[in-house]
Short mmCIF file of C-alpha atoms and ligand atoms in Angstrom, two decimals:
data_model
loop_
_atom_site.label_atom_id
_atom_site.label_comp_id
_atom_site.label_asym_id
_atom_site.label_seq_id
_atom_site.Cartn_x
_atom_site.Cartn_y
_atom_site.Cartn_z
CA MET Z 1 0.02 0.07 0.06
CA THR Z 2 1.53 3.28 -0.87
CA GLY Z 3 0.58 6.86 0.77
CA SER Z 4 -1.36 9.77 -0.62
CA CYS Z 5 -0.87 10.43 -4.51
CA HIS Z 6 -3.73 11.96 -6.69
CA GLU Z 7 -3.08 13.15 -10.18
CA LEU Z 8 -5.39 15.38 -12.01
CA SER Z 9 -4.88 15.46 -15.81
CA LEU Z 10 -6.31 17.55 -18.76
CA LYS Z 11 -7.00 15.51 -21.63
CA PRO Z 12 -7.72 17.74 -24.98
CA GLY Z 13 -8.85 16.62 -28.36
CA ALA Z 14 -6.53 13.89 -30.17
CA GLU Z 15 -4.01 16.14 -31.41
CA GLY Z 16 -3.30 18.23 -28.32
CA SER Z 17 -0.88 17.13 -25.50
CA ARG Z 18 -2.02 15.94 -22.14
CA HIS Z 19 -1.04 17.90 -19.26
CA GLY Z 20 -1.29 17.00 -15.42
CA ILE Z 21 -0.26 17.83 -12.14
CA LEU Z 22 0.21 15.26 -8.91
CA ILE Z 23 -1.46 16.03 -5.48
CA ASP Z 24 0.95 14.75 -3.04
CA CYS Z 25 3.38 11.94 -3.59
CA GLY Z 26 3.66 10.01 0.00
CA LEU Z 27 4.78 6.99 1.48
CA PHE Z 28 2.61 4.93 3.64
CA GLN Z 29 3.50 4.79 7.27
CA GLY Z 30 6.42 6.57 8.52
CA ARG Z 31 8.78 5.52 11.12
CA ASP Z 32 6.56 6.32 13.94
CA GLU Z 33 4.83 2.79 13.33
CA GLY Z 34 8.26 1.26 13.17
CA ARG Z 35 7.86 -0.06 10.08
CA GLU Z 36 10.64 0.26 7.29
CA ALA Z 37 9.37 0.68 3.55
CA SER Z 38 9.47 -2.19 1.20
CA ALA Z 39 11.02 -1.38 -2.37
CA ALA Z 40 7.30 -1.85 -3.95
CA ASP Z 41 6.39 0.98 -1.68
CA LEU Z 42 8.66 3.39 -3.16
CA THR Z 43 8.44 2.64 -6.86
CA ILE Z 44 6.74 5.59 -9.11
CA ASP Z 45 4.88 2.96 -11.15
CA PHE Z 46 2.84 5.60 -13.05
CA PRO Z 47 3.81 7.68 -16.36
CA ILE Z 48 5.33 11.12 -15.02
CA ASP Z 49 5.91 12.51 -18.90
CA HIS Z 50 3.19 15.05 -18.59
CA ILE Z 51 3.25 15.88 -14.99
CA ARG Z 52 3.71 19.54 -15.14
CA ALA Z 53 3.87 20.05 -11.41
CA LEU Z 54 3.70 18.33 -7.88
CA VAL Z 55 1.61 20.02 -5.30
CA VAL Z 56 2.34 19.30 -1.74
CA THR Z 57 -0.82 19.58 0.65
CA HIS Z 58 1.33 18.92 3.79
CA VAL Z 59 4.63 17.69 4.97
CA HIS Z 60 3.56 14.24 6.86
CA ILE Z 61 5.60 11.45 5.27
CA ASP Z 62 2.39 9.65 3.79
CA HIS Z 63 2.06 12.69 1.69
CA VAL Z 64 5.49 13.58 0.71
CA GLY Z 65 7.91 10.54 1.63
CA ARG Z 66 8.06 9.56 -2.18
CA ILE Z 67 9.38 12.98 -3.45
CA PRO Z 68 13.21 11.53 -3.71
CA TYR Z 69 11.83 8.70 -5.94
CA LEU Z 70 9.59 10.96 -7.96
CA LEU Z 71 12.85 13.08 -8.90
CA ALA Z 72 14.94 9.92 -9.41
CA ALA Z 73 12.30 8.74 -11.72
CA GLY Z 74 13.04 12.18 -13.83
CA PHE Z 75 10.33 14.36 -12.66
CA GLU Z 76 11.39 17.96 -13.81
CA GLY Z 77 8.65 20.13 -12.77
CA PRO Z 78 8.07 22.58 -9.71
CA ILE Z 79 7.05 21.48 -6.20
CA ILE Z 80 4.37 23.71 -5.35
CA CYS Z 81 3.32 24.13 -1.55
CA SER Z 82 2.54 26.97 1.12
CA GLU Z 83 5.35 28.88 2.76
CA PRO Z 84 5.53 26.98 5.88
CA SER Z 85 5.53 23.83 4.06
CA ALA Z 86 8.48 25.33 1.89
CA VAL Z 87 10.27 25.58 5.13
CA MET Z 88 9.52 22.28 6.60
CA LEU Z 89 9.39 19.89 3.48
CA PRO Z 90 13.66 19.73 3.02
CA GLU Z 91 13.85 19.24 6.68
CA ILE Z 92 11.25 16.20 7.11
CA LEU Z 93 12.83 14.57 3.74
CA GLU Z 94 16.42 15.11 5.11
CA ASP Z 95 15.00 12.98 7.85
CA ALA Z 96 13.29 10.21 5.67
CA LEU Z 97 16.38 9.91 3.40
CA LYS Z 98 18.57 9.10 6.29
CA ILE Z 99 16.19 6.25 7.42
CA GLY Z 100 15.19 4.80 4.36
CA PHE Z 101 17.44 5.93 1.37
CA THR Z 102 21.19 6.21 2.25
CA ARG Z 103 23.63 7.36 4.98
CA ASN Z 104 25.70 8.86 2.55
CA ARG Z 105 25.73 12.47 3.53
CA ASP Z 106 26.87 13.85 0.25
CA LEU Z 107 24.29 12.05 -1.60
CA ILE Z 108 21.52 13.22 0.76
CA GLU Z 109 22.80 16.99 0.34
CA ARG Z 110 22.54 16.72 -3.45
CA VAL Z 111 19.18 15.20 -3.05
CA LEU Z 112 18.21 18.01 -0.68
CA GLY Z 113 19.65 20.52 -2.89
CA LEU Z 114 17.70 19.47 -6.07
CA ILE Z 115 14.40 19.85 -3.83
CA ARG Z 116 14.99 23.17 -2.11
CA GLY Z 117 15.72 24.25 -5.89
CA ARG Z 118 12.39 23.07 -7.20
CA VAL Z 119 10.15 24.40 -4.18
CA VAL Z 120 7.76 27.07 -5.18
CA PRO Z 121 6.16 28.53 -2.01
CA VAL Z 122 2.96 30.13 -2.55
CA PRO Z 123 1.08 32.05 -0.14
CA TYR Z 124 -2.52 30.98 0.95
CA GLY Z 125 -5.47 32.64 -0.98
CA GLN Z 126 -3.26 33.56 -4.07
CA TRP Z 127 -3.66 32.19 -7.87
CA TYR Z 128 -0.69 30.11 -9.33
CA SER Z 129 -0.73 29.40 -13.10
CA VAL Z 130 0.67 25.93 -13.89
CA VAL Z 131 -0.61 25.59 -17.18
CA GLY Z 132 -1.60 28.19 -19.66
CA GLU Z 133 -1.19 27.26 -23.38
CA GLY Z 134 -3.37 26.65 -26.17
CA GLU Z 135 -6.52 24.80 -25.23
CA CYS Z 136 -5.60 24.10 -21.76
CA SER Z 137 -4.91 26.19 -18.76
CA LEU Z 138 -5.00 24.70 -15.05
CA SER Z 139 -4.24 27.36 -12.00
CA LEU Z 140 -4.40 26.49 -8.38
CA ARG Z 141 -4.78 27.97 -4.78
CA LEU Z 142 -4.01 26.87 -1.48
CA GLN Z 143 -6.20 27.45 1.40
CA GLN Z 144 -5.68 26.76 5.13
CA ALA Z 145 -6.32 23.09 6.22
CA GLY Z 146 -5.77 23.48 9.84
CA HIS Z 147 -4.25 20.05 10.09
CA ILE Z 148 -0.25 20.98 10.96
CA LEU Z 149 1.31 24.21 10.46
CA GLY Z 150 1.63 24.63 6.54
CA SER Z 151 -1.25 22.38 5.67
CA ALA Z 152 -3.42 23.29 2.80
CA TYR Z 153 -6.44 22.40 0.78
CA VAL Z 154 -6.04 22.66 -3.21
CA GLU Z 155 -8.48 24.44 -5.39
CA CYS Z 156 -8.08 23.69 -8.97
CA ASP Z 157 -9.52 25.59 -12.12
CA ALA Z 158 -9.21 23.53 -14.68
CA ARG Z 159 -9.84 24.42 -18.62
CA VAL Z 160 -10.13 22.24 -21.90
CA GLY Z 161 -11.57 24.07 -24.66
CA ASP Z 162 -14.42 25.69 -23.49
CA VAL Z 163 -15.14 23.42 -20.60
CA GLU Z 164 -14.20 24.59 -17.25
CA GLU Z 165 -14.38 22.81 -13.83
CA ARG Z 166 -13.11 23.54 -10.51
CA ILE Z 167 -11.75 20.64 -8.69
CA VAL Z 168 -10.66 20.47 -4.99
CA PHE Z 169 -8.42 18.24 -3.08
CA SER Z 170 -8.79 18.16 0.66
CA GLY Z 171 -5.46 16.80 1.54
CA ASP Z 172 -5.76 16.02 5.44
CA LEU Z 173 -8.30 18.68 7.10
CA GLY Z 174 -7.69 19.22 10.72
CA ALA Z 175 -10.31 19.62 13.36
CA PRO Z 176 -11.79 23.01 14.54
CA HIS Z 177 -10.33 24.54 17.90
CA SER Z 178 -7.29 22.43 17.14
CA PRO Z 179 -4.53 24.45 19.15
CA LEU Z 180 -2.30 26.66 17.29
CA LEU Z 181 -3.87 26.43 13.81
CA PRO Z 182 -6.85 28.28 12.33
CA GLU Z 183 -9.78 26.51 11.24
CA PRO Z 184 -10.20 25.29 7.92
CA GLU Z 185 -13.00 27.48 6.17
CA SER Z 186 -15.04 25.34 3.30
CA PRO Z 187 -14.40 26.38 -0.55
CA GLU Z 188 -16.76 28.86 -2.12
CA ARG Z 189 -17.20 26.67 -5.16
CA VAL Z 190 -16.59 23.31 -5.99
CA ASP Z 191 -17.59 20.97 -8.91
CA ARG Z 192 -15.87 17.88 -8.01
CA LEU Z 193 -14.24 17.45 -4.60
CA VAL Z 194 -11.83 14.80 -3.51
CA ILE Z 195 -11.89 14.50 0.54
CA GLU Z 196 -10.09 12.48 3.07
CA SER Z 197 -12.28 10.25 5.69
CA THR Z 198 -9.65 8.87 8.27
CA TYR Z 199 -12.03 9.81 10.86
CA GLY Z 200 -14.95 9.64 8.61
CA ASP Z 201 -16.75 7.21 10.92
CA ARG Z 202 -16.51 8.59 14.48
CA ASP Z 203 -16.10 12.14 16.27
CA HIS Z 204 -13.09 13.25 18.62
CA GLU Z 205 -13.57 14.52 22.03
CA ASP Z 206 -14.14 18.22 22.41
CA ARG Z 207 -11.23 20.36 23.21
CA GLU Z 208 -12.30 21.16 26.61
CA THR Z 209 -12.70 17.25 27.83
CA ARG Z 210 -9.59 16.05 26.75
CA ARG Z 211 -8.06 19.35 28.01
CA ASP Z 212 -9.68 18.22 31.38
CA ARG Z 213 -8.35 14.74 31.25
CA LEU Z 214 -4.81 15.78 30.41
CA ARG Z 215 -4.95 18.21 33.07
CA ALA Z 216 -6.05 15.13 35.69
CA VAL Z 217 -3.17 12.95 34.48
CA LEU Z 218 -0.63 15.76 35.14
CA GLU Z 219 -2.00 16.20 38.56
CA ASN Z 220 -1.36 12.69 39.42
CA ALA Z 221 2.09 13.35 38.45
CA LEU Z 222 2.43 16.51 40.48
CA ALA Z 223 0.55 14.64 43.59
CA ASP Z 224 3.31 12.00 43.87
CA GLY Z 225 6.32 13.12 42.14
CA GLY Z 226 5.84 10.55 39.32
CA THR Z 227 6.34 10.87 35.32
CA VAL Z 228 4.03 11.09 32.58
CA LEU Z 229 5.09 9.17 29.86
CA ILE Z 230 3.25 10.27 26.42
CA PRO Z 231 4.19 8.02 23.74
CA ALA Z 232 3.93 10.28 20.99
CA PHE Z 233 5.93 11.84 18.12
CA SER Z 234 4.46 13.36 15.00
CA ILE Z 235 4.84 16.85 13.54
CA GLY Z 236 1.53 18.76 14.69
CA ARG Z 237 0.61 16.17 17.14
CA THR Z 238 3.55 17.10 19.65
CA GLN Z 239 3.48 20.62 19.53
CA GLU Z 240 -0.42 20.57 19.78
CA LEU Z 241 0.16 18.68 23.11
CA LEU Z 242 3.28 21.23 24.08
CA TYR Z 243 0.65 23.90 23.56
CA GLU Z 244 -1.96 22.37 25.66
CA ILE Z 245 0.36 21.57 28.48
CA GLU Z 246 1.63 25.11 28.65
CA GLY Z 247 -1.74 26.40 28.87
CA ILE Z 248 -2.96 24.34 31.65
CA ILE Z 249 0.19 25.19 33.48
CA ALA Z 250 -0.33 28.90 33.04
CA ASP Z 251 -4.15 28.71 33.69
CA PHE Z 252 -3.96 26.83 37.10
CA ALA Z 253 -0.46 28.24 38.44
CA ALA Z 254 -2.22 30.44 40.85
CA ASP Z 255 -4.43 27.74 42.11
CA PRO Z 256 -3.48 26.88 46.02
CA GLY Z 257 -2.62 23.15 46.56
CA ILE Z 258 -0.92 22.13 43.56
CA ASP Z 259 2.79 23.36 42.45
CA TRP Z 260 2.02 23.69 38.56
CA LYS Z 261 5.55 25.45 38.14
CA SER Z 262 7.34 22.46 39.67
CA LEU Z 263 6.34 20.28 36.61
CA GLU Z 264 9.17 19.72 34.07
CA ILE Z 265 8.30 19.02 30.58
CA VAL Z 266 10.97 16.89 28.53
CA VAL Z 267 10.61 16.35 24.44
CA ASP Z 268 12.96 13.67 23.74
CA SER Z 269 13.34 13.42 20.06
CA PRO Z 270 15.86 15.21 17.63
CA LEU Z 271 13.38 15.41 15.16
CA ALA Z 272 10.59 16.89 17.51
CA ALA Z 273 13.18 19.29 18.73
CA ASN Z 274 14.11 20.69 15.38
CA PHE Z 275 10.27 20.91 14.27
CA THR Z 276 9.30 22.53 17.66
CA ARG Z 277 12.02 25.18 16.76
CA ILE Z 278 10.63 25.68 13.23
CA TYR Z 279 6.61 25.92 14.67
CA ARG Z 280 8.14 28.67 16.69
CA ASP Z 281 10.03 30.24 13.83
CA LEU Z 282 6.75 30.35 11.89
CA LYS Z 283 4.35 32.34 14.47
CA PRO Z 284 3.02 34.31 11.74
CA PHE Z 285 1.23 31.22 10.64
CA TRP Z 286 -0.32 30.50 13.90
CA ASP Z 287 -4.05 31.17 14.87
CA THR Z 288 -5.03 34.29 16.54
CA GLU Z 289 -5.39 32.74 19.97
CA ALA Z 290 -1.79 31.49 19.65
CA ARG Z 291 -0.65 34.74 18.42
CA GLU Z 292 -2.41 36.69 21.39
CA LEU Z 293 -0.55 34.66 23.86
CA ILE Z 294 2.64 35.71 22.38
CA ARG Z 295 1.72 39.22 22.67
CA SER Z 296 0.87 39.06 26.32
CA GLY Z 297 4.28 37.69 27.00
CA ARG Z 298 3.55 33.61 26.90
CA HIS Z 299 5.86 31.35 24.99
CA PRO Z 300 3.96 28.36 24.17
CA LEU Z 301 6.47 26.17 22.54
CA SER Z 302 9.30 27.50 24.54
CA PHE Z 303 8.62 27.68 28.11
CA GLU Z 304 10.56 27.74 30.81
CA GLN Z 305 9.77 24.11 32.36
CA LEU Z 306 10.47 22.62 28.82
CA THR Z 307 13.55 20.82 28.11
CA VAL Z 308 14.24 19.26 24.54
CA ILE Z 309 16.77 16.45 24.38
CA ASP Z 310 18.64 15.67 21.06
CA SER Z 311 21.57 13.29 21.42
CA HIS Z 312 21.32 9.55 22.48
CA GLU Z 313 23.74 10.19 25.11
CA ASP Z 314 21.50 12.86 26.94
CA HIS Z 315 18.60 10.36 26.14
CA LEU Z 316 20.04 7.73 28.13
CA ASN Z 317 20.86 10.26 30.90
CA ALA Z 318 17.23 11.54 31.13
CA VAL Z 319 15.88 8.00 31.43
CA GLU Z 320 18.53 7.14 34.53
CA TYR Z 321 17.70 10.40 35.87
CA LEU Z 322 13.59 10.31 35.80
CA ALA Z 323 13.63 6.85 36.82
CA LYS Z 324 15.23 7.54 40.29
CA SER Z 325 14.10 11.19 40.79
CA ARG Z 326 11.09 12.09 42.52
CA ARG Z 327 10.23 15.20 40.46
CA PRO Z 328 7.05 15.37 38.42
CA CYS Z 329 7.68 15.13 34.89
CA VAL Z 330 6.14 14.76 31.69
CA VAL Z 331 7.83 12.85 28.79
CA LEU Z 332 7.00 12.88 25.15
CA ALA Z 333 8.55 10.55 23.21
CA GLY Z 334 7.99 8.29 19.96
CA SER Z 335 7.24 6.12 18.54
CA GLY Z 336 3.53 6.65 19.39
CA MET Z 337 2.73 2.71 19.38
CA CYS Z 338 5.67 1.57 21.43
CA ALA Z 339 6.90 -0.30 18.67
CA GLY Z 340 10.41 1.25 18.66
CA GLY Z 341 12.28 4.43 19.32
CA ARG Z 342 13.44 6.09 22.39
CA VAL Z 343 9.93 5.74 24.39
CA VAL Z 344 11.13 2.17 24.67
CA ASN Z 345 13.72 3.09 27.08
CA TYR Z 346 11.35 5.13 29.38
CA LEU Z 347 8.93 2.36 29.35
CA LYS Z 348 11.15 -0.15 30.58
CA ALA Z 349 12.67 1.89 33.21
CA MET Z 350 9.23 3.27 34.56
CA LEU Z 351 6.39 0.73 33.85
CA ASP Z 352 6.82 -1.21 37.37
CA ASP Z 353 6.44 1.83 39.43
CA GLU Z 354 2.79 2.89 40.27
CA ARG Z 355 3.80 6.64 40.59
CA ASN Z 356 4.09 6.81 37.06
CA ASP Z 357 1.34 7.17 34.45
CA VAL Z 358 1.18 6.25 30.65
CA LEU Z 359 -0.84 8.45 28.70
CA PHE Z 360 -1.67 7.55 25.16
CA VAL Z 361 -2.80 9.91 22.67
CA GLY Z 362 -3.02 8.36 19.66
CA TYR Z 363 -4.20 5.13 17.81
CA GLN Z 364 -2.63 1.86 18.87
CA ALA Z 365 -2.80 -0.92 16.39
CA ALA Z 366 -3.21 -4.38 17.02
CA GLY Z 367 0.09 -6.38 17.79
CA THR Z 368 2.00 -3.27 19.08
CA PRO Z 369 3.55 -2.91 22.43
CA GLY Z 370 1.09 0.43 23.09
CA ARG Z 371 -2.14 -1.88 22.20
CA ASP Z 372 -0.76 -4.35 24.87
CA ILE Z 373 -0.27 -1.87 27.59
CA LEU Z 374 -3.29 -0.12 26.94
CA ALA Z 375 -5.18 -3.79 27.33
CA TYR Z 376 -3.40 -5.45 30.07
CA GLY Z 377 -1.98 -2.48 32.10
CA PRO Z 378 -5.28 -1.66 33.97
CA ARG Z 379 -5.75 -5.20 34.96
CA GLY Z 380 -2.04 -5.23 36.31
CA GLY Z 381 -0.50 -7.19 33.59
CA TRP Z 382 2.55 -7.25 31.69
CA VAL Z 383 4.05 -6.31 28.46
CA GLU Z 384 6.92 -7.70 26.09
CA LEU Z 385 9.81 -5.14 25.39
CA ASP Z 386 12.58 -6.58 23.18
CA GLY Z 387 11.80 -9.97 24.34
CA GLU Z 388 11.53 -9.45 27.95
CA ARG Z 389 8.71 -9.23 29.85
CA TYR Z 390 7.81 -6.15 31.97
CA ASP Z 391 5.23 -5.83 34.58
CA ILE Z 392 2.85 -2.64 34.71
CA ARG Z 393 1.79 -0.92 37.88
CA ALA Z 394 2.05 2.37 36.16
CA ARG Z 395 -1.49 3.91 35.60
CA VAL Z 396 -2.64 3.67 32.00
CA HIS Z 397 -5.04 6.37 30.56
CA GLN Z 398 -6.11 7.32 26.80
CA VAL Z 399 -7.24 10.93 25.56
CA GLY Z 400 -8.55 11.18 22.16
CA GLY Z 401 -8.52 13.75 19.74
CA TYR Z 402 -4.80 15.14 19.82
CA SER Z 403 -4.78 13.63 16.23
CA ALA Z 404 -4.94 16.89 14.08
CA HIS Z 405 -7.46 15.13 11.93
CA ALA Z 406 -11.09 16.19 11.63
CA GLY Z 407 -13.60 13.86 13.31
CA GLN Z 408 -16.92 13.06 11.26
CA ARG Z 409 -18.67 15.80 12.35
CA ASP Z 410 -16.04 18.38 10.94
CA LEU Z 411 -15.65 16.69 7.63
CA LEU Z 412 -19.35 17.18 7.07
CA ARG Z 413 -19.19 20.63 8.26
CA PHE Z 414 -16.61 21.28 5.60
CA VAL Z 415 -18.71 19.74 2.84
CA GLU Z 416 -22.24 21.31 4.05
CA GLY Z 417 -20.27 24.75 4.22
CA ILE Z 418 -20.02 24.69 0.21
CA PRO Z 419 -22.47 27.12 -0.80
CA GLU Z 420 -23.80 24.66 -3.52
CA ALA Z 421 -23.25 20.83 -3.29
CA PRO Z 422 -20.61 19.87 -5.62
CA GLY Z 423 -21.94 17.50 -8.53
CA GLU Z 424 -19.18 14.75 -7.42
CA ILE Z 425 -17.44 13.95 -4.25
CA ARG Z 426 -14.58 11.31 -4.12
CA VAL Z 427 -14.16 9.70 -0.60
CA VAL Z 428 -10.42 8.92 -0.09
CA HIS Z 429 -7.90 8.23 2.46
CA GLY Z 430 -9.08 6.03 5.82
CA ASP Z 431 -9.97 2.43 6.25
CA SER Z 432 -12.78 1.04 3.98
CA GLY Z 433 -15.32 1.45 7.12
CA ALA Z 434 -14.63 4.98 7.61
CA LYS Z 435 -14.66 5.56 3.91
CA LEU Z 436 -18.28 3.50 3.76
CA ALA Z 437 -19.77 5.49 6.82
CA PHE Z 438 -18.75 8.69 5.24
CA ARG Z 439 -20.05 8.17 2.00
CA GLY Z 440 -23.29 7.01 3.71
CA LEU Z 441 -23.56 10.24 5.37
CA LEU Z 442 -22.68 12.18 2.45
CA GLU Z 443 -25.29 10.56 0.43
CA ALA Z 444 -28.01 11.10 3.25
CA ARG Z 445 -27.19 14.98 3.62
CA VAL Z 446 -25.51 16.56 0.63
CA GLY Z 447 -27.11 15.28 -2.52
CA SER Z 448 -23.77 14.95 -4.46
CA ARG Z 449 -22.86 11.84 -6.27
CA VAL Z 450 -20.49 10.19 -3.99
CA LEU Z 451 -17.51 7.81 -5.01
CA ILE Z 452 -15.01 5.65 -3.29
CA PRO Z 453 -12.39 5.24 -5.98
CA GLU Z 454 -10.08 2.06 -5.92
ZN1 ZN M 501 -1.40 14.16 7.51
#
């Protein structure tokens, strides 16, 4: 299975030449799931001679991971994306190249140089012409998708002869009220809509509820000097959590009885360190609420109690120190399903102490240690990590909603907000249950023709 990759092509009459663009060129699953890509996942197995541009909706690996392979296959066009994505794209691909492609520094630099040379940042809300010759024209416009910083949905105006059509690709859409990012606004006009449905069959907890639950778990740590371990790393989710934790500390710092200022926050991941810095540098793209906090003197992603760990040596020291110390602390480390990454060392050192808490914020797939901890932890069971059993005495919790993805209600609101129902809607991305549920809902509510492409 491959990541997200869609083609929009213009087919003029027999004598005209065909033009197309690609929307995203992703790789299924990043290293957060602890799975290496196979050669078959990487191959560009479709013709690209007529592809005039690649449009990137956002920089998650399942949307951009195959870009190096697209270039290797001979793609020569521009890579069009939003301004924040233009900053983040080379960074995320550098990491992906190191893990899946080569350790050869020179080769990585050459590929990155090529990518930097091709990137064309286009401001949100501005039309950009990709094809404009003879019978055909194609221009596009990016709009805020509210999913991660820089994320966009893509409006395309395509014309062949006298036939004009507006096609919109949603990319991944964010939930309204997600921390840091402005919420997506529905497009003003759509003839054909291609929309994701990752959470097409369910809704998230609302922001207040999940914030209260997060606060309750943090209070546990403060009460008994334990560590709250959050197995999470992804661009977007890590920064949302930091933003939320800083907000809780600031809002409750004045309460008597709990010393919120003594809570330490540790982000243990080289990539998270880098992206948290980039998120900070890109403040102009935060939402109004976040920018007002900055104006009032707050620093949501660089507050005093936050420590970011980069090197492996510092990581090992932190594990040792926190397992022994009696200081309340929150640690964010990947991978999200505990199948690998730095979180495993923390789990080994901390699971058997009842002062500690493990807080899951993302989906735990069957067969992963994360799923086992969630299932057996509350019953006093154990989990196997690197071939050894570890008893679970730490408390185990789960809070949904820090997913950076729109829930069913949010997706529906995005579609229903389009003044006139699109003639056709294609439901993509998400497991088949989610797609079917969302198609059913659209058919009942919107009145468009709804397809689930193969
Ligand atoms: Zn995404």
